[in-house]
């Protein structure tokens, strides 16, 4: 596959730098520079053109201009975040100002570089961004695996799991759910087996990773997307909205 502004094919399976800049001359220069450094490059003259390229499944990062006609760089960055796309972004601009830089960094930009940029600094920054994306992808795969295990739990097992990570003892869980201690122990053993853990510490760690990855309630107790980023997993804290069935 050959992308615009590129005179060489994109190498499948290799990480890719997505250059987005409306300046044709600069964009082509960046493509040549990065390709000479041994990097895969795809170049786009506008944010809408890049959005048409989605989805992106390979490892990569974005080298993004700030001021572009129509959709600006920061606007594109915000749109990607809203879609759950976590490609690291490196800004490269001749129009950097403090508010824009602060917004970029709050949105998780790797760096905010000024034109003209030192070539060595640019390439090192982009390699750092690629490394960051590799970590994010690995963490995402781990979260997906944990989520699959959670999905395999029955409703009752999920309730028991919630109370276990809240720090509740078997007798307390039995009282909360209106079931026998023996039944709690059976559900607890099934949870440990399905989640493939041997200790409570491992179980809490997996739930911590999963909630931190999605921001959604792992136990179906809350609909507030902000509530479950470790809120019910820290210091034995209990989620007051967790169901307490009596069947």
Coordinates of N, CA and C in Angstrom, one line a residue:
X1 N 0.8 -1.2 0.0 CA 0.0 0.0 0.0 C 0.9 1.2 0.0
X2 N 0.5 2.2 -0.8 CA 1.2 3.5 -0.8 C 0.3 4.6 -0.5
X3 N 0.7 5.5 0.5 CA -0.2 6.6 0.9 C 0.2 7.8 0.2
X4 N -0.6 8.8 0.2 CA -0.3 10.1 -0.5 C 1.0 10.7 0.2
X5 N 1.7 11.4 -0.6 CA 3.0 12.1 -0.2 C 4.1 11.1 0.1
X6 N 3.9 9.9 -0.3 CA 4.9 8.9 0.0 C 5.4 8.2 -1.2
X7 N 6.7 8.1 -1.4 CA 7.3 7.4 -2.6 C 7.7 6.0 -2.3
X8 N 7.3 5.5 -1.2 CA 7.7 4.1 -0.8 C 6.5 3.4 -0.1
X9 N 6.4 2.1 -0.3 CA 5.2 1.4 0.3 C 5.3 1.3 1.8
X10 N 4.1 1.3 2.5 CA 4.1 1.1 3.9 C 4.3 -0.4 4.2
X11 N 5.2 -0.6 5.2 CA 5.6 -2.0 5.5 C 4.6 -2.6 6.5
X12 N 3.8 -3.6 6.1 CA 2.8 -4.2 6.9 C 3.4 -4.7 8.2
X13 N 2.7 -4.5 9.3 CA 3.2 -5.0 10.6 C 4.2 -4.1 11.4
X14 N 4.7 -3.1 10.7 CA 5.6 -2.2 11.3 C 4.9 -1.0 11.9
X15 N 5.3 -0.4 13.0 CA 4.7 0.8 13.5 C 4.7 1.9 12.5
X16 N 3.7 2.8 12.6 CA 3.5 3.8 11.6 C 3.4 5.2 12.2
X17 N 4.1 6.2 11.6 CA 3.9 7.6 12.0 C 2.8 8.2 11.1
X18 N 1.8 8.7 11.6 CA 0.7 9.3 10.8 C 0.9 10.8 10.9
X19 N 1.4 11.4 9.8 CA 1.7 12.8 9.7 C 0.5 13.5 9.1
X20 N 0.0 14.5 9.9 CA -1.2 15.3 9.5 C -0.8 16.8 9.5
X21 N -0.7 17.3 8.3 CA -0.3 18.7 8.2 C -0.8 19.3 6.9
X22 N -1.4 20.4 6.9 CA -1.9 21.0 5.6 C -0.9 21.6 4.7
X23 N 0.3 21.8 5.2 CA 1.4 22.4 4.5 C 2.1 21.3 3.6
X24 N 1.8 21.4 2.3 CA 2.2 20.3 1.4 C 3.7 20.1 1.4
X25 N 4.5 21.2 1.3 CA 5.9 21.1 1.3 C 6.5 20.6 2.6
X26 N 6.0 21.0 3.7 CA 6.5 20.5 5.0 C 6.2 19.1 5.2
X27 N 4.9 18.7 4.8 CA 4.5 17.3 4.9 C 5.4 16.4 4.1
X28 N 5.7 16.7 2.9 CA 6.6 15.9 2.1 C 8.0 15.8 2.7
X29 N 8.5 16.9 3.2 CA 9.8 16.9 3.9 C 9.8 16.0 5.1
X30 N 8.8 16.0 5.9 CA 8.7 15.2 7.0 C 8.6 13.7 6.7
X31 N 7.9 13.4 5.6 CA 7.8 12.0 5.1 C 9.2 11.5 4.7
X32 N 10.0 12.4 4.0 CA 11.3 12.0 3.6 C 12.2 11.8 4.8
X33 N 12.2 12.7 5.7 CA 13.0 12.6 6.9 C 12.7 11.4 7.7
X34 N 11.5 11.1 8.0 CA 11.1 10.0 8.8 C 11.4 8.7 8.2
X35 N 11.2 8.6 6.8 CA 11.4 7.4 6.1 C 12.9 7.1 6.1
X36 N 13.7 8.2 6.0 CA 15.2 8.0 6.0 C 15.7 7.5 7.3
X37 N 14.9 7.8 8.4 CA 15.2 7.3 9.7 C 14.7 5.9 9.9
X38 N 14.2 5.3 8.9 CA 13.7 3.9 9.0 C 12.3 3.7 9.5
X39 N 11.5 4.8 9.5 CA 10.2 4.7 10.1 C 9.1 4.6 9.0
X40 N 8.1 3.9 9.3 CA 6.9 3.8 8.4 C 6.2 5.1 8.5
X41 N 5.7 5.6 7.4 CA 5.0 6.9 7.4 C 3.8 6.9 6.5
X42 N 2.7 7.4 7.0 CA 1.5 7.8 6.1 C 1.2 9.2 6.4
X43 N 0.9 10.0 5.3 CA 0.7 11.4 5.4 C -0.6 11.8 4.9
X44 N -1.2 12.8 5.6 CA -2.5 13.3 5.3 C -2.5 14.8 5.4
X45 N -3.3 15.5 4.5 CA -3.3 16.9 4.4 C -4.4 17.6 5.2
X46 N -5.2 16.8 5.9 CA -6.3 17.3 6.7 C -6.8 16.3 7.7
X47 N -7.5 16.8 8.7 CA -8.1 15.9 9.7 C -9.1 15.0 9.1
X48 N -10.1 15.5 8.3 CA -11.1 14.6 7.7 C -10.4 13.5 6.8
X49 N -9.4 13.8 6.1 CA -8.7 12.8 5.3 C -8.1 11.7 6.2
X50 N -7.6 12.0 7.4 CA -7.1 11.0 8.3 C -8.2 10.2 8.9
X51 N -9.3 10.8 9.2 CA -10.4 10.1 9.8 C -11.0 9.1 8.8
X52 N -10.9 9.3 7.5 CA -11.3 8.4 6.5 C -10.4 7.1 6.5
X53 N -9.2 7.3 7.1 CA -8.3 6.1 7.1 C -8.6 5.1 8.2
X54 N -9.4 5.6 9.2 CA -9.7 4.7 10.3 C -10.5 3.5 9.9
X55 N -10.5 2.4 10.6 CA -9.8 2.1 11.8 C -8.3 1.9 11.6
X56 N -7.5 2.1 12.7 CA -6.1 1.8 12.7 C -5.8 0.7 13.7
X57 N -5.3 -0.4 13.3 CA -5.1 -1.5 14.2 C -3.6 -1.7 14.6
X58 N -2.7 -1.1 13.8 CA -1.3 -1.3 14.0 C -0.8 -0.4 15.1
X59 N 0.4 -0.6 15.5 CA 1.1 0.3 16.5 C 1.5 1.6 15.7
X60 N 1.4 2.7 16.4 CA 1.7 3.9 15.7 C 1.6 5.1 16.6
X61 N 1.7 6.3 16.0 CA 1.5 7.6 16.7 C 1.2 8.6 15.6
X62 N 0.8 9.8 16.1 CA 0.4 10.9 15.2 C 1.3 12.1 15.4
X63 N 1.8 12.6 14.2 CA 2.5 13.8 14.2 C 1.6 14.9 13.7
X64 N 1.1 15.8 14.5 CA -0.1 16.6 14.2 C 0.2 18.1 14.3
X65 N -0.2 18.8 13.2 CA -0.2 20.2 13.1 C -1.3 20.8 14.0
X66 N -1.2 22.0 14.4 CA -2.2 22.6 15.3 C -3.2 23.4 14.4
X67 N -2.8 24.3 13.7 CA -3.7 25.2 12.9 C -3.9 24.6 11.5
X68 N -5.0 24.0 11.2 CA -5.4 23.5 9.9 C -6.8 24.0 9.6
X69 N -7.1 24.2 8.3 CA -8.4 24.7 7.9 C -9.5 23.7 8.3
X70 N -10.6 24.2 8.7 CA -11.7 23.3 9.2 C -11.4 22.7 10.5
X71 N -11.1 21.4 10.6 CA -10.9 20.7 11.8 C -9.4 20.9 12.2
X72 N -9.2 21.6 13.4 CA -7.8 21.9 13.8 C -7.2 20.6 14.4
X73 N -5.9 20.7 14.7 CA -5.2 19.6 15.3 C -5.8 19.2 16.7
X74 N -6.0 20.2 17.6 CA -6.6 19.9 18.9 C -8.0 19.3 18.8
X75 N -8.8 19.8 17.8 CA -10.1 19.3 17.6 C -10.1 17.8 17.2
X76 N -9.1 17.5 16.3 CA -9.0 16.1 15.8 C -8.6 15.2 17.0
X77 N -7.7 15.7 17.8 CA -7.2 15.0 19.0 C -8.4 14.7 19.9
X78 N -9.2 15.7 20.1 CA -10.4 15.5 21.0 C -11.4 14.5 20.4
X79 N -11.6 14.5 19.1 CA -12.5 13.6 18.4 C -12.0 12.2 18.5
X80 N -10.7 12.0 18.4 CA -10.1 10.6 18.5 C -10.3 10.1 19.9
X81 N -10.1 11.0 20.9 CA -10.3 10.5 22.3 C -11.7 10.2 22.6
X82 N -12.6 10.9 22.0 CA -14.1 10.7 22.1 C -14.4 9.3 21.5
X83 N -13.7 8.9 20.5 CA -14.0 7.6 19.8 C -13.2 6.5 20.5
X84 N -12.5 6.8 21.6 CA -11.7 5.8 22.3 C -10.4 5.4 21.6
X85 N -9.9 6.2 20.7 CA -8.7 5.9 19.9 C -7.5 6.5 20.7
X86 N -6.6 5.7 21.1 CA -5.6 6.2 22.0 C -4.2 6.3 21.3
X87 N -4.2 6.5 20.1 CA -2.9 6.8 19.4 C -2.2 8.0 20.0
X88 N -0.9 7.8 20.5 CA -0.2 8.9 21.1 C 0.0 10.0 20.0
X89 N -0.1 11.3 20.5 CA 0.0 12.4 19.6 C 1.2 13.3 20.0
X90 N 2.0 13.6 18.9 CA 3.0 14.6 19.1 C 2.6 15.8 18.2
X91 N 2.5 17.0 18.8 CA 2.2 18.2 18.1 C 3.5 18.8 17.5
X92 N 3.3 19.3 16.3 CA 4.4 20.1 15.7 C 3.8 21.3 15.0
X93 N 4.1 22.5 15.5 CA 3.4 23.7 15.1 C 4.3 24.9 15.1
X94 N 3.9 25.8 14.2 CA 4.6 27.1 14.2 C 3.7 28.2 14.9
X95 N 2.6 27.7 15.4 CA 1.6 28.6 16.1 C 1.3 28.2 17.5
X96 N 2.3 27.8 18.2 CA 2.1 27.4 19.6 C 1.8 28.5 20.5
X97 N 0.8 28.4 21.3 CA 0.5 29.3 22.4 C 0.2 28.5 23.7
X98 N 0.3 29.2 24.8 CA 0.2 28.5 26.1 C -1.1 27.8 26.3
X99 N -2.3 28.4 26.0 CA -3.6 27.7 26.2 C -3.6 26.4 25.3
X100 N -3.2 26.5 24.1 CA -3.2 25.4 23.2 C -2.3 24.3 23.7
X101 N -1.1 24.7 24.1 CA -0.2 23.7 24.7 C -0.7 23.0 25.9
X102 N -1.4 23.8 26.8 CA -1.9 23.2 28.0 C -3.0 22.2 27.6
X103 N -3.9 22.6 26.7 CA -5.0 21.7 26.3 C -4.4 20.4 25.7
X104 N -3.4 20.6 24.9 CA -2.8 19.4 24.3 C -2.2 18.4 25.3
X105 N -1.5 18.9 26.3 CA -0.9 18.1 27.3 C -2.0 17.5 28.2
X106 N -3.1 18.2 28.5 CA -4.1 17.7 29.3 C -4.8 16.5 28.5
X107 N -4.8 16.6 27.2 CA -5.4 15.5 26.4 C -4.4 14.3 26.2
X108 N -3.2 14.4 26.9 CA -2.3 13.3 26.8 C -1.3 13.3 25.7
X109 N -1.0 14.5 25.1 CA 0.0 14.6 24.1 C 1.4 14.2 24.6
X110 N 2.1 13.6 23.8 CA 3.5 13.2 24.2 C 4.4 14.4 24.3
X111 N 4.2 15.3 23.4 CA 5.0 16.5 23.4 C 4.4 17.6 22.5
X112 N 4.9 18.8 22.7 CA 4.3 20.0 21.9 C 5.6 20.7 21.3
X113 N 5.9 20.3 20.1 CA 7.2 20.8 19.5 C 6.9 22.0 18.6
X114 N 7.9 22.9 18.5 CA 7.8 24.1 17.7 C 8.5 23.9 16.4
X115 N 8.0 24.5 15.3 CA 8.7 24.6 14.1 C 9.5 25.8 14.0
X116 N 10.7 25.7 13.5 CA 11.4 24.5 12.9 C 11.9 23.7 14.1
X117 N 11.9 22.3 13.9 CA 12.2 21.4 15.0 C 13.5 20.8 14.7
X118 N 14.3 20.5 15.7 CA 15.6 19.7 15.6 C 15.2 18.3 15.1
X119 N 15.8 17.8 14.1 CA 15.5 16.5 13.5 C 15.7 15.4 14.5
X120 N 16.8 15.5 15.3 CA 17.1 14.4 16.2 C 16.0 14.4 17.3
X121 N 15.7 15.6 17.8 CA 14.6 15.7 18.9 C 13.3 15.1 18.4
X122 N 13.0 15.5 17.1 CA 11.7 15.0 16.5 C 11.7 13.5 16.5
X123 N 12.7 12.9 15.9 CA 12.7 11.4 15.8 C 12.7 10.7 17.1
X124 N 13.5 11.2 18.1 CA 13.5 10.7 19.4 C 12.1 10.7 20.1
X125 N 11.5 11.9 19.9 CA 10.1 12.0 20.5 C 9.1 11.1 19.9
X126 N 9.2 10.9 18.5 CA 8.3 10.0 17.9 C 8.6 8.5 18.3
X127 N 9.8 8.2 18.5 CA 10.1 6.8 19.0 C 9.6 6.6 20.4
X128 N 9.6 7.7 21.2 CA 9.1 7.6 22.5 C 7.5 7.4 22.4
X129 N 6.9 8.1 21.5 CA 5.5 7.9 21.3 C 5.1 6.5 20.9
X130 N 5.9 5.9 20.0 CA 5.7 4.5 19.5 C 5.8 3.6 20.7
X131 N 6.8 3.8 21.5 CA 7.0 2.9 22.7 C 5.8 3.0 23.6
X132 N 5.3 4.2 23.8 CA 4.1 4.4 24.7 C 2.9 3.7 24.1
X133 N 2.7 3.7 22.8 CA 1.6 3.0 22.2 C 1.7 1.5 22.4
X134 N 3.0 1.0 22.3 CA 3.2 -0.4 22.5 C 2.7 -0.8 23.9
X135 N 3.0 0.0 24.9 CA 2.6 -0.3 26.3 C 1.1 -0.2 26.4
X136 N 0.4 0.8 25.8 CA -1.0 0.9 25.8 C -1.7 -0.3 25.2
X137 N -1.2 -0.8 24.0 CA -1.7 -1.9 23.4 C -1.6 -3.2 24.2
X138 N -0.5 -3.4 24.9 CA -0.3 -4.5 25.7 C -1.3 -4.5 26.9
X139 N -1.4 -3.3 27.5 CA -2.4 -3.1 28.6 C -3.8 -3.4 28.1
X140 N -4.1 -2.9 26.9 CA -5.5 -3.1 26.4 C -5.8 -4.5 26.2
X141 N -4.8 -5.3 25.7 CA -5.0 -6.7 25.5 C -5.3 -7.4 26.8
X142 N -4.5 -7.0 27.8 CA -4.7 -7.6 29.1 C -6.1 -7.3 29.7
X143 N -6.5 -6.1 29.5 CA -7.8 -5.7 30.0 C -8.9 -6.5 29.3
X144 N -8.8 -6.7 28.0 CA -9.7 -7.5 27.2 C -9.8 -8.9 27.7
X145 N -8.7 -9.5 28.1 CA -8.7 -10.8 28.6 C -9.4 -10.9 30.0
X146 N -9.1 -9.9 30.8 CA -9.8 -9.9 32.1 C -11.3 -9.7 31.9
X147 N -11.7 -8.8 31.0 CA -13.1 -8.6 30.8 C -13.8 -9.8 30.3
X148 N -13.1 -10.6 29.5 CA -13.7 -11.9 29.0 C -13.9 -12.8 30.2
X149 N -13.0 -12.9 31.1 CA -13.2 -13.7 32.3 C -14.4 -13.2 33.1
X150 N -14.5 -11.9 33.3 CA -15.6 -11.3 34.1 C -16.9 -11.7 33.4
X151 N -16.9 -11.6 32.1 CA -18.2 -11.9 31.4 C -18.6 -13.4 31.5
X152 N -17.7 -14.2 31.8 CA -18.0 -15.7 32.0 C -18.6 -16.0 33.3
X153 N -18.6 -15.0 34.3 CA -19.1 -15.2 35.6 C -20.7 -15.1 35.5
X154 N -21.3 -15.9 36.4 CA -22.8 -15.7 36.5 C -23.1 -14.4 37.2
X155 N -24.4 -14.1 37.2 CA -24.8 -12.9 37.9 C -24.5 -12.9 39.4
X156 N -24.7 -14.1 40.0 CA -24.5 -14.3 41.4 C -23.0 -14.2 41.7
X157 N -22.2 -14.9 40.9 CA -20.7 -14.9 41.1 C -20.2 -13.5 41.0
X158 N -20.8 -12.7 40.1 CA -20.3 -11.3 39.9 C -20.6 -10.5 41.2
X159 N -21.8 -10.8 41.8 CA -22.1 -10.1 43.1 C -21.2 -10.5 44.2
X160 N -20.9 -11.8 44.2 CA -19.9 -12.2 45.3 C -18.6 -11.6 45.0
X161 N -18.1 -11.6 43.8 CA -16.8 -10.9 43.5 C -16.8 -9.5 43.9
X162 N -17.9 -8.7 43.7 CA -18.0 -7.3 44.1 C -17.8 -7.2 45.6
X163 N -18.4 -8.1 46.4 CA -18.3 -8.0 47.8 C -17.0 -8.4 48.3
X164 N -16.4 -9.4 47.7 CA -15.1 -9.9 48.0 C -14.0 -8.8 47.9
X165 N -14.0 -8.1 46.7 CA -13.0 -7.1 46.5 C -13.4 -5.8 47.4
X166 N -14.6 -5.7 47.9 CA -14.9 -4.7 48.8 C -14.4 -5.0 50.2
X167 N -13.8 -6.2 50.4 CA -13.3 -6.6 51.7 C -14.2 -7.2 52.6
X168 N -15.4 -7.7 52.1 CA -16.4 -8.3 53.0 C -16.0 -9.8 53.3
X169 N -16.2 -10.3 54.5 CA -16.0 -11.7 54.9 C -17.1 -12.5 54.4
X170 N -16.9 -13.9 54.4 CA -17.9 -14.8 53.9 C -19.2 -14.6 54.6
X171 N -19.2 -14.5 55.9 CA -20.4 -14.4 56.7 C -21.1 -13.1 56.3
X172 N -20.4 -12.0 56.1 CA -21.0 -10.7 55.8 C -21.6 -10.8 54.4
X173 N -20.9 -11.5 53.5 CA -21.5 -11.6 52.1 C -22.7 -12.5 52.1
X174 N -22.8 -13.5 53.0 CA -23.9 -14.3 53.1 C -25.1 -13.5 53.6
X175 N -24.9 -12.7 54.6 CA -25.9 -11.8 55.1 C -26.4 -10.8 54.1
X176 N -25.4 -10.2 53.4 CA -25.8 -9.2 52.3 C -26.7 -9.8 51.3
X177 N -26.3 -11.0 50.8 CA -27.1 -11.6 49.7 C -28.2 -12.5 50.1
X178 N -28.3 -12.8 51.4 CA -29.4 -13.7 51.9 C -29.2 -15.1 51.5
X179 N -27.9 -15.6 51.5 CA -27.6 -17.0 51.1 C -26.7 -17.6 52.2
X180 N -26.5 -18.9 52.1 CA -25.7 -19.5 53.2 C -24.2 -19.3 53.0
X181 N -23.5 -19.4 54.1 CA -22.0 -19.3 54.0 C -21.4 -20.3 53.0
X182 N -22.0 -21.6 53.1 CA -21.5 -22.6 52.2 C -21.7 -22.2 50.7
X183 N -22.8 -21.6 50.4 CA -23.1 -21.2 49.0 C -22.1 -20.1 48.6
X184 N -21.8 -19.2 49.6 CA -20.8 -18.1 49.3 C -19.5 -18.7 49.0
X185 N -19.1 -19.7 49.7 CA -17.8 -20.4 49.5 C -17.7 -21.0 48.1
X186 N -18.9 -21.6 47.7 CA -18.9 -22.3 46.4 C -18.7 -21.2 45.3
X187 N -19.5 -20.1 45.4 CA -19.4 -19.0 44.4 C -18.0 -18.4 44.4
X188 N -17.5 -18.2 45.6 CA -16.1 -17.7 45.7 C -15.1 -18.5 45.0
X189 N -15.2 -19.9 45.2 CA -14.3 -20.8 44.6 C -14.4 -20.7 43.0
X190 N -15.7 -20.6 42.6 CA -15.9 -20.5 41.1 C -15.3 -19.2 40.5
X191 N -15.4 -18.2 41.3 CA -14.9 -16.9 40.9 C -13.4 -17.0 40.7
X192 N -12.7 -17.6 41.7 CA -11.3 -17.7 41.7 C -10.8 -18.5 40.5
X193 N -11.6 -19.6 40.2 CA -11.2 -20.5 39.1 C -11.4 -19.8 37.8
X194 N -12.6 -19.1 37.6 CA -12.8 -18.5 36.3 C -11.9 -17.3 36.1
X195 N -11.5 -16.6 37.1 CA -10.6 -15.5 37.0 C -9.2 -15.9 36.9
X196 N -8.9 -17.2 37.2 CA -7.6 -17.8 37.1 C -6.6 -17.1 38.0
X197 N -7.0 -17.0 39.3 CA -6.2 -16.4 40.3 C -6.2 -17.4 41.5
X198 N -5.2 -17.2 42.4 CA -5.0 -18.1 43.6 C -5.2 -17.3 44.9
X199 N -5.2 -16.0 44.8 CA -5.2 -15.2 46.0 C -6.1 -14.0 45.8
X200 N -6.6 -13.5 47.0 CA -7.5 -12.3 46.9 C -6.7 -11.1 46.3
X201 N -5.4 -11.0 46.7 CA -4.6 -9.9 46.1 C -4.6 -9.9 44.6
X202 N -4.4 -11.1 44.0 CA -4.4 -11.2 42.6 C -5.8 -10.8 42.0
X203 N -6.9 -11.2 42.7 CA -8.2 -10.9 42.2 C -8.5 -9.4 42.2
X204 N -8.1 -8.8 43.3 CA -8.3 -7.3 43.4 C -7.4 -6.6 42.3
X205 N -6.2 -7.1 42.0 CA -5.3 -6.5 41.0 C -6.0 -6.6 39.6
X206 N -6.6 -7.8 39.3 CA -7.2 -7.9 38.0 C -8.4 -7.0 37.9
X207 N -9.2 -6.9 38.9 CA -10.4 -5.9 38.9 C -9.9 -4.5 38.8
X208 N -8.8 -4.2 39.4 CA -8.2 -2.9 39.4 C -7.8 -2.5 38.0
X209 N -7.1 -3.5 37.3 CA -6.7 -3.2 35.9 C -7.9 -3.1 35.0
X210 N -8.9 -3.9 35.2 CA -10.1 -3.8 34.3 C -10.9 -2.5 34.5
X211 N -11.1 -2.1 35.7 CA -11.9 -0.9 35.9 C -11.1 0.3 35.5
X212 N -9.7 0.3 35.7 CA -8.9 1.4 35.2 C -8.9 1.5 33.7
X213 N -9.1 0.3 33.0 CA -9.0 0.3 31.6 C -10.3 0.8 30.9
X214 N -11.4 0.6 31.6 CA -12.7 0.9 30.9 C -13.4 2.1 31.6
X215 N -13.2 2.3 32.9 CA -13.9 3.3 33.6 C -15.3 3.0 33.8
X216 N -15.8 1.8 33.5 CA -17.1 1.3 33.6 C -17.2 0.4 34.9
X217 N -18.4 0.4 35.5 CA -18.6 -0.4 36.6 C -18.5 -1.9 36.2
X218 N -17.7 -2.6 36.9 CA -17.5 -4.0 36.6 C -18.6 -4.9 37.0
X219 N -19.4 -4.4 37.9 CA -20.4 -5.3 38.5 C -21.9 -4.9 38.2
X220 N -22.1 -4.0 37.2 CA -23.4 -3.7 36.8 C -24.2 -3.0 37.9
X221 N -23.5 -2.4 38.9 CA -24.2 -1.7 40.0 C -24.4 -0.2 39.7
X222 N -23.6 0.3 38.9 CA -23.6 1.8 38.6 C -23.7 2.0 37.2
X223 N -24.3 3.1 36.8 CA -24.3 3.5 35.4 C -23.4 4.8 35.2
X224 N -23.0 5.4 36.3 CA -22.1 6.6 36.2 C -20.8 6.1 35.6
X225 N -20.4 6.6 34.4 CA -19.1 6.1 33.9 C -17.9 6.6 34.6
X226 N -18.0 7.5 35.6 CA -16.9 8.0 36.3 C -16.7 7.3 37.7
X227 N -17.7 6.4 38.0 CA -17.7 5.9 39.4 C -16.7 4.8 39.6
X228 N -16.3 4.1 38.6 CA -15.7 2.8 38.9 C -14.2 2.8 38.6
X229 N -13.6 3.9 38.4 CA -12.1 4.0 38.3 C -11.5 3.8 39.6
X230 N -11.5 2.5 40.1 CA -10.9 2.1 41.3 C -11.7 2.5 42.6
X231 N -12.8 3.2 42.4 CA -13.6 3.8 43.5 C -14.0 2.7 44.5
X232 N -14.4 1.6 44.0 CA -15.0 0.5 44.8 C -13.9 -0.5 45.2
X233 N -12.6 -0.3 44.8 CA -11.6 -1.2 45.0 C -10.5 -0.7 46.0
X234 N -10.6 0.5 46.3 CA -9.6 1.1 47.2 C -10.0 1.0 48.7
X235 N -9.1 0.7 49.5 CA -9.3 0.7 51.0 C -10.5 0.0 51.5
X236 N -10.9 -1.0 50.8 CA -12.1 -1.8 51.2 C -13.4 -1.0 51.1
X237 N -13.4 0.1 50.3 CA -14.6 0.9 50.2 C -15.7 0.1 49.5
X238 N -16.9 0.4 49.9 CA -18.1 -0.3 49.4 C -18.9 0.6 48.5
X239 N -19.4 0.0 47.4 CA -20.3 0.7 46.5 C -21.7 0.6 47.1
X240 N -22.2 1.8 47.5 CA -23.5 1.8 48.1 C -24.7 1.4 47.2
X241 N -24.4 1.4 45.8 CA -25.4 1.1 44.9 C -25.4 -0.3 44.4
X242 N -24.5 -1.1 45.0 CA -24.4 -2.5 44.6 C -25.7 -3.2 45.1
X243 N -26.2 -4.1 44.2 CA -27.5 -4.8 44.6 C -27.3 -5.8 45.7
X244 N -28.3 -5.9 46.4 CA -28.3 -6.9 47.6 C -29.5 -7.8 47.4
X245 N -29.5 -8.7 46.4 CA -30.7 -9.6 46.2 C -30.9 -10.6 47.4
X246 N -32.1 -11.0 47.5 CA -32.4 -11.9 48.6 C -32.9 -13.3 48.1
X247 N -32.8 -13.6 46.8 CA -33.3 -14.8 46.3 C -32.4 -16.0 46.6

